[in-house]
Coordinates of C-alpha atoms in Angstrom, one line a residue:
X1 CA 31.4 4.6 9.7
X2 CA 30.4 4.1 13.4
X3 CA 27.8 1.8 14.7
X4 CA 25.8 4.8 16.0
X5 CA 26.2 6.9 12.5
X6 CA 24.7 3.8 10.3
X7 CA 21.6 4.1 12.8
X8 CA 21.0 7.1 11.4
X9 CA 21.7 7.0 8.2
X10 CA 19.0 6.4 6.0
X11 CA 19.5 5.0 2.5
X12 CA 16.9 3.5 -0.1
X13 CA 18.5 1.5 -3.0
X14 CA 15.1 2.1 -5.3
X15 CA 15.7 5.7 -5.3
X16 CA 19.2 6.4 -4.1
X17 CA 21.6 7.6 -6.6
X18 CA 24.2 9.0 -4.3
X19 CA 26.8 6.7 -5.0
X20 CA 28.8 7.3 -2.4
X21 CA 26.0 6.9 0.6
X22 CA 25.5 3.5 -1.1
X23 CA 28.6 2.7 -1.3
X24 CA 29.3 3.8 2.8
X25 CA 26.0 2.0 3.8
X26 CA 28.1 -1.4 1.9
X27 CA 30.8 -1.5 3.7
X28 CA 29.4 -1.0 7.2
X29 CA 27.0 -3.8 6.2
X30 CA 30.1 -6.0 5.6
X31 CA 31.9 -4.7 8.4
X32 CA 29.2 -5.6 10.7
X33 CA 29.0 -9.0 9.2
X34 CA 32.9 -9.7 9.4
X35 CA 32.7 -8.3 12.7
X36 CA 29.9 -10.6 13.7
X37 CA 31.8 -13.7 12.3
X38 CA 34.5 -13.0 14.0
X39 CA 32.8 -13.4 17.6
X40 CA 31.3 -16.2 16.5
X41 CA 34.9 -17.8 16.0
X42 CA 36.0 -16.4 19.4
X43 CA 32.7 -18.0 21.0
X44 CA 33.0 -21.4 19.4
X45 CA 36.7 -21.8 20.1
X46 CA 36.2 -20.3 23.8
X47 CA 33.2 -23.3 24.3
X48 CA 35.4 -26.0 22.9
X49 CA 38.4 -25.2 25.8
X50 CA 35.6 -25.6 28.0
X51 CA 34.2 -28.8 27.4
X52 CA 37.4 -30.3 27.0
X53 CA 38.0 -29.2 30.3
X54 CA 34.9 -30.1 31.6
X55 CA 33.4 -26.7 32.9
X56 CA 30.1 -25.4 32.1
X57 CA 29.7 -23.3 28.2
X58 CA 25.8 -22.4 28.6
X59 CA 25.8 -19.3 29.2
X60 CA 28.2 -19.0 25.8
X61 CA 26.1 -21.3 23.6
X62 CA 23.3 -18.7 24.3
X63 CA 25.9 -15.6 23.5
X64 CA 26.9 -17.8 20.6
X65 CA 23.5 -18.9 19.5
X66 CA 21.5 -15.3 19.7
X67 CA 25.2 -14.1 17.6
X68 CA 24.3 -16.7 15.0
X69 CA 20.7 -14.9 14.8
X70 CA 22.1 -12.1 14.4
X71 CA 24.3 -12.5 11.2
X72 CA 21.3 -14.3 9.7
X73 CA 18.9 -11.3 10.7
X74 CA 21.2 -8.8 9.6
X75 CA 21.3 -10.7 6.0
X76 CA 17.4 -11.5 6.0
X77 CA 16.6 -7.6 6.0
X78 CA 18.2 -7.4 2.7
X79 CA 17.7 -10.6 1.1
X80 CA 15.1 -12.4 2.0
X81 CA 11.4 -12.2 0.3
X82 CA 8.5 -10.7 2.6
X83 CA 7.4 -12.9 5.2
X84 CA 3.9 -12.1 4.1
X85 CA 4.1 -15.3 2.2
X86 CA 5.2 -18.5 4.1
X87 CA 5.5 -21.7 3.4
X88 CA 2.9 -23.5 5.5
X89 CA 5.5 -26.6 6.4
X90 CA 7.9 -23.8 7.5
X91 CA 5.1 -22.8 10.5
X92 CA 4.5 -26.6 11.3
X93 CA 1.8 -27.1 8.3
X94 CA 0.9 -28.7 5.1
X95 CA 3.3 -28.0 2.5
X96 CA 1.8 -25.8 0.4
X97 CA 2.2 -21.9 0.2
X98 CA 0.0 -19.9 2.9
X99 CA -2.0 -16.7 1.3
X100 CA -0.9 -13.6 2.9
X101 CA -2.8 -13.2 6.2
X102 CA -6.1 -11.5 6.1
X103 CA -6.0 -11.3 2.5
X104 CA -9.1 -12.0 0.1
X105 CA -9.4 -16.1 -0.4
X106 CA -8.5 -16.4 -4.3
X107 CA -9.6 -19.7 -5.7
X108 CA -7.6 -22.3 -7.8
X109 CA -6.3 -21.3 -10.8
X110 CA -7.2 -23.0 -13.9
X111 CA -4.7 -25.0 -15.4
X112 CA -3.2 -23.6 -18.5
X113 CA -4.1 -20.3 -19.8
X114 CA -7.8 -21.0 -21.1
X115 CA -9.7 -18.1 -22.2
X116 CA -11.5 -15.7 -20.5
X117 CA -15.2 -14.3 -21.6
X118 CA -14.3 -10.0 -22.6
X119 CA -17.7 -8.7 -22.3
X120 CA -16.8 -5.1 -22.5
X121 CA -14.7 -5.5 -26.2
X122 CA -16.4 -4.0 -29.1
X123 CA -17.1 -7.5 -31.3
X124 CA -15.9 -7.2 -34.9
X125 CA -17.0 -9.9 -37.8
X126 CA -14.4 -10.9 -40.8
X127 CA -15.2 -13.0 -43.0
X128 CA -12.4 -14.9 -44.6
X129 CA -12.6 -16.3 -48.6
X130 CA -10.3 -18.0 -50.6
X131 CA -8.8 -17.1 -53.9
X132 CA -9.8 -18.1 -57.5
X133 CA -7.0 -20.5 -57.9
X134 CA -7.3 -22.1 -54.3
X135 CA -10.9 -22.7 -55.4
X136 CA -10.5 -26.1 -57.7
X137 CA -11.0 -29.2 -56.4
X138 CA -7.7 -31.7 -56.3
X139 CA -9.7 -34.5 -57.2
X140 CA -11.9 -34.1 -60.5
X141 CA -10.7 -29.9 -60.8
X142 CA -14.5 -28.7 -60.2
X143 CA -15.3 -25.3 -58.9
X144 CA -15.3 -24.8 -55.5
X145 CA -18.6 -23.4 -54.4
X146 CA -19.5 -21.7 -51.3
X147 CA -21.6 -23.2 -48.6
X148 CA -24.1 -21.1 -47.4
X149 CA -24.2 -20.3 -43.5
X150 CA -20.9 -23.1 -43.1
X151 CA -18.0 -21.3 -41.7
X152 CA -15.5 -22.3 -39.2
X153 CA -15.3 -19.8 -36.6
X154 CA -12.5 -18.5 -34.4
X155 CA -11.9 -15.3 -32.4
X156 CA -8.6 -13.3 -31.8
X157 CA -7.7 -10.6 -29.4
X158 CA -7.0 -7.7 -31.7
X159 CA -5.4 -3.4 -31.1
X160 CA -6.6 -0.6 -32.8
X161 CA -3.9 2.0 -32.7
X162 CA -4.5 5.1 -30.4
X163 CA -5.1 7.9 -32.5
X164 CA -5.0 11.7 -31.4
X165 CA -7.2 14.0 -33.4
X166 CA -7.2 17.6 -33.9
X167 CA -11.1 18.4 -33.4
X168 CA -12.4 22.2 -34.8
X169 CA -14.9 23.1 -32.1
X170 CA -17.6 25.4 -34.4
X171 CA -19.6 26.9 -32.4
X172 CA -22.9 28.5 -33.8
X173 CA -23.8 32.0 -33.1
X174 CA -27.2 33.0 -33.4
X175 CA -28.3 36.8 -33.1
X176 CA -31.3 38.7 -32.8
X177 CA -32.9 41.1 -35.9
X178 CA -33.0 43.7 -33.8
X179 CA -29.2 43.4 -33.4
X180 CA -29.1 43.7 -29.7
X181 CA -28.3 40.4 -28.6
X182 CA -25.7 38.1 -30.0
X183 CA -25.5 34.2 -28.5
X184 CA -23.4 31.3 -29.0
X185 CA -23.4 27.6 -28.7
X186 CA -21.4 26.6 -25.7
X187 CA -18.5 25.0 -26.4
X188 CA -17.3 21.6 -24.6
X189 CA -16.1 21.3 -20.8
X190 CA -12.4 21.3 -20.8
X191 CA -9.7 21.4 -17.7
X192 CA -8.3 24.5 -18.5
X193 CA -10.7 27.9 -19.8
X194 CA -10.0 28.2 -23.4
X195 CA -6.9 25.6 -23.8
X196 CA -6.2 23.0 -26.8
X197 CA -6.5 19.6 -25.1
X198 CA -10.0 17.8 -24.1
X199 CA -11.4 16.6 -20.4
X200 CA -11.3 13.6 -21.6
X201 CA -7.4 13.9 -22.6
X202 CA -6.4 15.5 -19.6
X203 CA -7.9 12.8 -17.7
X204 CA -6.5 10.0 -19.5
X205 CA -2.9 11.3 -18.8
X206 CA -3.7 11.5 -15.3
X207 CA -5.2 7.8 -14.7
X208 CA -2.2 6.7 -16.2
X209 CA 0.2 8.8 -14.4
X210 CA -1.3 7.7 -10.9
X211 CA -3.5 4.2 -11.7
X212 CA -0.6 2.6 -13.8
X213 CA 2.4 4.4 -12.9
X214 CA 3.4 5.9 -16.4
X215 CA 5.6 9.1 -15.6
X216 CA 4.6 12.0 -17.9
X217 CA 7.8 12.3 -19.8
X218 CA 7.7 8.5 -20.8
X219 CA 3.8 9.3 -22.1
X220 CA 5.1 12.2 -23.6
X221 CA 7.8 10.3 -25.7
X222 CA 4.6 7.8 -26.4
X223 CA 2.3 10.6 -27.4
X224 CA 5.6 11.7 -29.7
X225 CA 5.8 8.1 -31.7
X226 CA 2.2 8.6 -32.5
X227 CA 2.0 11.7 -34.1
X228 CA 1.3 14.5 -31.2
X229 CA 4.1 17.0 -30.0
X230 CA 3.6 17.6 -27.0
X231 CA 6.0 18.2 -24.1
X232 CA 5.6 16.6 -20.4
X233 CA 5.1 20.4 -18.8
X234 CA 1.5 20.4 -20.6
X235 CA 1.1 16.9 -19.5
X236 CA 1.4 18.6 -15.9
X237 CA -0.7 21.3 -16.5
X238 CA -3.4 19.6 -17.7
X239 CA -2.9 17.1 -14.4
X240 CA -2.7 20.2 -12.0
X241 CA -5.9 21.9 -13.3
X242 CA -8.2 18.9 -13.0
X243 CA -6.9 18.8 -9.6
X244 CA -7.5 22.2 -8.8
X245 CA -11.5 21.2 -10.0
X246 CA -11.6 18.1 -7.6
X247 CA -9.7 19.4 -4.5
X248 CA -13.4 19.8 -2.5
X249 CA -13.2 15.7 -3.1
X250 CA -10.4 15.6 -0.4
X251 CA -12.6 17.0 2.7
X252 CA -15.6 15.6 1.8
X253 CA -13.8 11.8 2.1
X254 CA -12.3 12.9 5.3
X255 CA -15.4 14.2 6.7
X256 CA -16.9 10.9 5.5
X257 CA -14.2 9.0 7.6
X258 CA -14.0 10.6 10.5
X259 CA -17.8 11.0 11.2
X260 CA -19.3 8.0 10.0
X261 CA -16.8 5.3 10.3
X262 CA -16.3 3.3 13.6
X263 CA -13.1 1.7 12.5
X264 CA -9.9 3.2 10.4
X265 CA -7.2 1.7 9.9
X266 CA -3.8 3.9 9.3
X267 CA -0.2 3.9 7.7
X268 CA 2.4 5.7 6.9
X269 CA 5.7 5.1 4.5
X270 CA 8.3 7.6 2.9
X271 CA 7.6 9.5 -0.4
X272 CA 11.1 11.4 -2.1
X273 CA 11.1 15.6 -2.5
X274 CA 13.6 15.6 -5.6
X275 CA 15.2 18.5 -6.8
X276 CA 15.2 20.0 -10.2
X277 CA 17.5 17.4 -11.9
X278 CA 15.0 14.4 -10.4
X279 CA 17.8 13.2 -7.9
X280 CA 17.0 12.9 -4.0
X281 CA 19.7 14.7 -2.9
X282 CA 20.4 14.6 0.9
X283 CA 18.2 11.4 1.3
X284 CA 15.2 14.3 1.7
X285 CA 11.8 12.3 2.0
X286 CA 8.5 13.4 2.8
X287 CA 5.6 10.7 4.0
X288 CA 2.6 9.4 2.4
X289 CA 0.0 9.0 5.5
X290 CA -3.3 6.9 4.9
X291 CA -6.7 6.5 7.1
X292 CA -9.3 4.2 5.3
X293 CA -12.3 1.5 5.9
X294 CA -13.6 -0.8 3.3
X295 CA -15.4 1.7 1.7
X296 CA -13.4 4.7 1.3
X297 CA -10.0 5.9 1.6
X298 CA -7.9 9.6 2.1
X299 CA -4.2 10.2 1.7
X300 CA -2.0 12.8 3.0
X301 CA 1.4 13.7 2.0
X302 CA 3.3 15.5 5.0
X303 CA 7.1 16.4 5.4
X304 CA 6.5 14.8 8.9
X305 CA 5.8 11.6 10.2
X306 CA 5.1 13.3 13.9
X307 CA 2.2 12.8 16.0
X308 CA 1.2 16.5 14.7
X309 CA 0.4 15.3 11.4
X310 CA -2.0 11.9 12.9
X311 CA -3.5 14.4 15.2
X312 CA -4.4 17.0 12.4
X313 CA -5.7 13.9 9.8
X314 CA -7.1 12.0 12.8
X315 CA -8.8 15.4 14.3
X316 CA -12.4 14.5 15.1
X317 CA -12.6 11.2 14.8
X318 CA -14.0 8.6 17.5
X319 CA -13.9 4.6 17.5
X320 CA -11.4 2.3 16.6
X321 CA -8.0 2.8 15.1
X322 CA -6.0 0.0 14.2
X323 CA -2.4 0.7 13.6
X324 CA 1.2 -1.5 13.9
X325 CA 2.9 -0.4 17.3
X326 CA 4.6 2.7 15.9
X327 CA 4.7 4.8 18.9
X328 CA 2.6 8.2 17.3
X329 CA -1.0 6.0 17.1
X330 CA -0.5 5.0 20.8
X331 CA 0.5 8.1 21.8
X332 CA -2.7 9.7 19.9
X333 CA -5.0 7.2 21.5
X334 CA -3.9 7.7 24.9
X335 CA -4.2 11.9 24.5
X336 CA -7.8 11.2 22.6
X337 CA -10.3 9.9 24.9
X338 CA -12.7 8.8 21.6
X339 CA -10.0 6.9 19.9
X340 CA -8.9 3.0 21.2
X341 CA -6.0 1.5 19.8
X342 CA -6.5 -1.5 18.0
X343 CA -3.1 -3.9 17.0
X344 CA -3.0 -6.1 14.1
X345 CA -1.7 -9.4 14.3
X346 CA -0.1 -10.0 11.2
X347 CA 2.5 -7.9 12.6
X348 CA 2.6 -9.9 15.3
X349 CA 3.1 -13.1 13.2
X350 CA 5.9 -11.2 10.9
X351 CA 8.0 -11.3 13.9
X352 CA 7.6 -15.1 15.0
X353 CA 8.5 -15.9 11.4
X354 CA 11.4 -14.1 11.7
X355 CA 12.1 -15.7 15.4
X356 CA 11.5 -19.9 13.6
X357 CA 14.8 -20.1 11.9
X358 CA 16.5 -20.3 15.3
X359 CA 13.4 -21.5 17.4
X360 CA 11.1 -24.5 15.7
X361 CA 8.6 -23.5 18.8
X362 CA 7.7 -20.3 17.4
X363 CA 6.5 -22.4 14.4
X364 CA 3.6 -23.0 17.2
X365 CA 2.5 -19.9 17.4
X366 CA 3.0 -18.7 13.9
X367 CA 0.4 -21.8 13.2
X368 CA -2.1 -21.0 15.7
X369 CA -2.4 -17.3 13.8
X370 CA -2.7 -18.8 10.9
X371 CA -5.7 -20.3 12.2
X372 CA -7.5 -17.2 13.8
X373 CA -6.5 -15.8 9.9
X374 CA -8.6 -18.8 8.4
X375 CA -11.2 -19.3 10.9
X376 CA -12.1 -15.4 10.3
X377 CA -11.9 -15.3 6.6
X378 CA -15.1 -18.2 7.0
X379 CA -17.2 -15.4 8.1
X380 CA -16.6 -13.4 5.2
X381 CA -15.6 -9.9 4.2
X382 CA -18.7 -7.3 4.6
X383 CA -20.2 -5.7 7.3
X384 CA -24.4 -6.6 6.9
X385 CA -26.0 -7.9 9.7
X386 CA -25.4 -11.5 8.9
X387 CA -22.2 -11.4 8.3
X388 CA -21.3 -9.9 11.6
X389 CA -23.0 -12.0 13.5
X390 CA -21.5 -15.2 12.1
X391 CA -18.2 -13.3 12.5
X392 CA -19.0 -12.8 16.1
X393 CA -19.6 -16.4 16.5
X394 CA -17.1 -17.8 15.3
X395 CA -14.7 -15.5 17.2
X396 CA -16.2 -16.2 20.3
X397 CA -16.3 -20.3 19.8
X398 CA -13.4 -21.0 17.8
X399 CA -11.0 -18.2 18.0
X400 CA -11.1 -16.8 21.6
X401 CA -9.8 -20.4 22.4
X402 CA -6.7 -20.0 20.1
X403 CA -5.8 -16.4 21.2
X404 CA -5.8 -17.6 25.3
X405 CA -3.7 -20.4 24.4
X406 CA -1.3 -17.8 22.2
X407 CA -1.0 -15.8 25.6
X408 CA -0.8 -18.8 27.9
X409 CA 2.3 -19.9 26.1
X410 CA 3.6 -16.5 26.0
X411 CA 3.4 -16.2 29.8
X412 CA 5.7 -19.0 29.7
X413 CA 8.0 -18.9 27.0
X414 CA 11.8 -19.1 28.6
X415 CA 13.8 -17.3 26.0
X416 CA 15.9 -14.0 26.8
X417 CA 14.3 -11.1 25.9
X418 CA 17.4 -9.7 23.2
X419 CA 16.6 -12.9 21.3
X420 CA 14.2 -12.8 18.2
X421 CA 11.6 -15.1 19.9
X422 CA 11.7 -13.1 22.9
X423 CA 11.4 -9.8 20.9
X424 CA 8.1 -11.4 19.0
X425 CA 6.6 -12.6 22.6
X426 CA 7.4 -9.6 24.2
X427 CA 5.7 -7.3 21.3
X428 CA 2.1 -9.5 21.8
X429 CA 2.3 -9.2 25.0
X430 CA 2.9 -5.5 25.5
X431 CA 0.2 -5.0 22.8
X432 CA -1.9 -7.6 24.2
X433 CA -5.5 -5.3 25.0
X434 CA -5.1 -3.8 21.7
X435 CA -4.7 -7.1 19.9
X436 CA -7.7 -8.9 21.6
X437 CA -10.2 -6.1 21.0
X438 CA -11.2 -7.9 18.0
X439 CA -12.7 -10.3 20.1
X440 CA -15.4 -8.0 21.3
X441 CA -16.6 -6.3 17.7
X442 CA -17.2 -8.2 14.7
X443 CA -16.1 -4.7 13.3
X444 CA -12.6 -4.9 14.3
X445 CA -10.7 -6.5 11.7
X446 CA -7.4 -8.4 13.1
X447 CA -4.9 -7.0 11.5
X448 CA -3.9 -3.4 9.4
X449 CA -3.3 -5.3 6.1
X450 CA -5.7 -3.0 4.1
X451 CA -4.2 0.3 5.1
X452 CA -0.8 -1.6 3.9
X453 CA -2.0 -2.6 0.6
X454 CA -3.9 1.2 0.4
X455 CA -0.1 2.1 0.0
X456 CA 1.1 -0.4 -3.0
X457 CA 0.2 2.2 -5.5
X458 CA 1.9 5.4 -4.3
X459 CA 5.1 3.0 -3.3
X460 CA 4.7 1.7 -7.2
X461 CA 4.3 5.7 -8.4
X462 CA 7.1 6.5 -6.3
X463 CA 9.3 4.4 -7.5
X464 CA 8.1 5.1 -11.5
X465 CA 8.6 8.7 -11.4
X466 CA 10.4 8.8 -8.0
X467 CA 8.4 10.8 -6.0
X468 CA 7.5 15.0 -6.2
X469 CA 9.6 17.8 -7.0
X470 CA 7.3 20.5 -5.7
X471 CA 4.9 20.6 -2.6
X472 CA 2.2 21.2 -5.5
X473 CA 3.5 18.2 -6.3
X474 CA 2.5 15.9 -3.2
X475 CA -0.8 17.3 -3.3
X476 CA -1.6 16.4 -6.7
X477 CA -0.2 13.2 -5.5
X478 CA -2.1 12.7 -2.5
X479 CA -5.6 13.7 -4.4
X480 CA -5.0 11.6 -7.9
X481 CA -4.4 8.7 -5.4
X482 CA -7.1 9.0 -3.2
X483 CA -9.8 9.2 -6.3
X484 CA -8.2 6.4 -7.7
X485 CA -8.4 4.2 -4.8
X486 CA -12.0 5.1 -3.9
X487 CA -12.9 4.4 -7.1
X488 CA -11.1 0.7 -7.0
X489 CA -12.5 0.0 -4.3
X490 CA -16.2 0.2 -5.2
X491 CA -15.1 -1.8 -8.0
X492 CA -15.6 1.7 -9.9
X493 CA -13.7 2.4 -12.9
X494 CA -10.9 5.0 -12.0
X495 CA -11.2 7.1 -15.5
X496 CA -14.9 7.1 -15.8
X497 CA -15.0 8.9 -12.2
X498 CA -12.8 11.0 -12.5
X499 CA -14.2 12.1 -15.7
X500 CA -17.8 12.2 -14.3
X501 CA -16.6 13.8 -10.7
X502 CA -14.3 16.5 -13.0
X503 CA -17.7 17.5 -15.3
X504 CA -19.9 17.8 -12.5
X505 CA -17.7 20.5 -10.9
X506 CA -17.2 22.1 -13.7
X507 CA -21.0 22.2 -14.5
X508 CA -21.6 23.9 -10.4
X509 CA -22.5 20.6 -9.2
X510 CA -21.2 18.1 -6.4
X511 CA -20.7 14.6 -7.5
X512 CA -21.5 11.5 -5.1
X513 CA -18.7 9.7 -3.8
X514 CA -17.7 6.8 -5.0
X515 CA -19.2 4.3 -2.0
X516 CA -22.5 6.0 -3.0
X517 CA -22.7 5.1 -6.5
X518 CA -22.9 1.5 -8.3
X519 CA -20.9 0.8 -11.9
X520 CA -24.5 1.0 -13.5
X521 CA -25.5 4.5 -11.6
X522 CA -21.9 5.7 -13.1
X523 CA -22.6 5.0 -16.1
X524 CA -25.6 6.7 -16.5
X525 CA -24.1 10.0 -14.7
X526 CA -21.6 9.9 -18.0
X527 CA -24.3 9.0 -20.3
X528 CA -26.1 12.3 -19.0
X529 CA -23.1 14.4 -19.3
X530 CA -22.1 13.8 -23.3
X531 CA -23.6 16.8 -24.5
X532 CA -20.6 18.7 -22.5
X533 CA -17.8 16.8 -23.7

């Protein structure tokens, strides 16, 4: 296989089952890696005549230096962890492990696994005797007698076994003496006019299709074990329909975005179009886009991952957009007078870690991000009035100084541009007015991680039941996701939403989004709606 076939040849191990595309994309791998050894050889031997004979070898200690980055690069992309997780002694530090940037401060674990308080369990009392013959004493052989109100007490984490039930829906009919009229009770809500399986059924197979990545034929086989035939098709059906009830969801969280958010953040990565059989034949992949702010979040699944698709999901919108450097968002920005392009620094500091196995003085730079990261996460993590304005403070006292000194030793850094610390200086500087518009707006968050972590639970589907194998498919997808993810974020439980969103449709209503209600307004809503289910 030639250099400029592997470019475009596109394999993805978690999915692949071509074995022959893996087995190609192998051997050009260890071609290029034999190939890359051997010039290394040629340059080290090539140095050593020289300096025996007393000429200059700098220019071939560079060659033979960015070769040596090379090989290691070329094995870091396929074995190496993320380098969303450093050591801190690895960037110049303490030595201790550095959170991923941006992320939520967690705080120490406990040690050892102590108990945690389950408010939300059902609390069941047993009482525990002992037998007639364990009831004598060992000294004189008395009776044993009970102690009243003296027990010692213990708890245990306990399962009830899911049980399906087949429930005969009566339902009354009442008529009039005069025999003209003829009523009956209304029966309850269900996904499907007149079908065998509940709301609440329907919904349960979808939360955990989408929220825990079950695919249906594996809750099918479960559903088997337990006493229900049932096939994965009706799964599906049941799935498709209560989509069908919450599709107005989708424009209603777009709308939300687009007109009343000043920042989005947005994403895109790969989602597989299988055929029949479930294999991804031809490497065909479609893409999951995302847009999203704290509060709420909306998905897309396109079979592009062209500007057309940003500008159509992105239509309407005005304020910031912050994005990696992928050449579609800039493009958008600069065609879109009401969007500015905003950069995010963590991707800025993924490349210098890549760049301090060769060079220790990207370590500097990789420390002095770290410190915008931490100096930021003071602040906090909402967007009231206080918060921002400490957040603007502390940018503007503390962190403007760190990001002038990051450019300063840009504008000076001496390493050749093909080299991985020249790639990772060159990239901040190029991007340099989108990445300091944080500076300005205590809105602007510095880096994209969220729109990245948005996409942890379709990458997790997609590699559980591999992706779609319809266009009905993706957009099934692309809703169950969304719901799911709104209601996560507004620390909403994904089930009782979907449940409560699904009734209220059904009933002619239009549910609130999730950022409008609380847990306790939720629960209500359900409480209100039992009569139907």
């Amino acid at each position: 296989m030639k250099a400029n076939q592997a470019e475009r040849f596109e394999v993805h191990l978690e999915t692949e089952t071509d074995i022959d595309k893996v087995r190609a994309i192998a051997l050009y791998l260890v071609e290029q890696v034999e190939a890359l050894r051997r010039q290394i050889g040629k340059l080290e031997a090539e140095i050593s005549r020289l300096k025996k004979a007393g000429a200059s070898s700098d220019e071939l200690e560079q060659q033979l230096k960015q070769t040596k980055e090379q090989l290691e690069l070329l094995r870091g992309e396929v074995f190496e962890p993320s380098s969303e997780k450093t050591k801190t002694a690895e960037a110049g530090g303490e030595n201790k492990t550095k959170d991923r940037p941006g992320s939520t401060p967690k705080s120490k674990p406990a040690a050892g696994h102590g108990p945690h308080p389950q408010p939300d369990l059902q609390r069941e009392e047993r009482t525990h005797t002992l037998d007639e013959a364990d009831r004598r004493c060992p000294k004189c052989g008395g009776l044993l007698e009970p102690i009243e109100g003296q027990f010692e007490s213990s708890e245990q984490i306990d399962v009830h076994k899911r049980t399906y039930v087949v429930v005969e829906e009566k339902r009354q009919k009442y008529g009039c003496r005069c025999g003209a009229c003829v009523e009956t009770a209304p029966g309850p809500l269900k996904p499907i006019k007149g079908g065998r399986y509940s709301l609440r059924f329907g919904i349960d197979v979808a939360v955990n299709k989408y929220e825990y990545h079950a695919p249906l034929e594996r809750q099918a086989r479960q559903m088997r074990r337990e006493g229900l035939e049932i096939q994965s098709q009706t799964l599906w059906d049941q799935i498709n329909a209560i989509a069908r009830i919450n599709e107005p969801l989708l424009e209603r969280f777009r709308r939300y975005l687009l007109d009343d958010e000043p920042v989005l953040g947005a994403d895109e990565t790969r989602w597989p179009i299988l055929d029949k059989r479930g294999r991804n034949k031809g490497g065909k992949n479609w893409y999951v886009w995302v847009i999203g702010s704290p509060r709420a979040v909306l998905y897309r699944i396109a079979s592009s991952r062209g500007k057309a698709v940003a500008e159509e999901l992105l239509d309407g919108f005005e304020g910031f957009l912050v994005t990696d450097a992928y050449a579609v968002y800039i493009s958008l920005a600069k065609d879109r007078a009401g969007i500015v392009s905003v950069f995010c620094w963590a991707h800025v500091r993924r490349l210098f870690v890549k760049a301090a196995k060769f060079y220790p003085e990207a370590k500097e730079y990789i420390e002095l991000i770290n410190q915008m990261f931490d100096l930021d996460d003071q602040a906090g993590h909402g967007d009231d009035p206080e918060t921002l304005a400490k957040r603007k403070a502390i940018r503007r006292m503390k962190i403007r100084p760190l990001v002038g000194k990051l450019f300063k030793m840009a504008l000076t850094c001496k390493a050749l541009d093909t080299s991985a610390l020249g790639k990772a200086v060159n990239y901040m500087l190029n991007l340099r007015k989108g990445l300091v518009r944080f500076l300005n707006d205590p809105r602007i968050p510095l880096h994209n991680n969220a729109s990245e972590q948005a996409l942890r639970d379709p990458v997790l589907g997609r590699k559980n039941h591999y992706g779609s194998k319809s266009e009905r498919g993706t957009e099934v997808a692309a809703l169950m996701y969304t719901i799911m993810e709104n209601a996560s974020r507004n620390d909403l439980k994904p089930h009782d939403y979907l449940l409560y969103s699904t009734a209220t449709h059904l009933l002619g209503g239009t549910p609130l989004l999730p950022h409008e209600l609380t847990p306790k307004q939720l629960e209500k809503e359900i409480e209100a709606l039992q009569d139907y289910l």
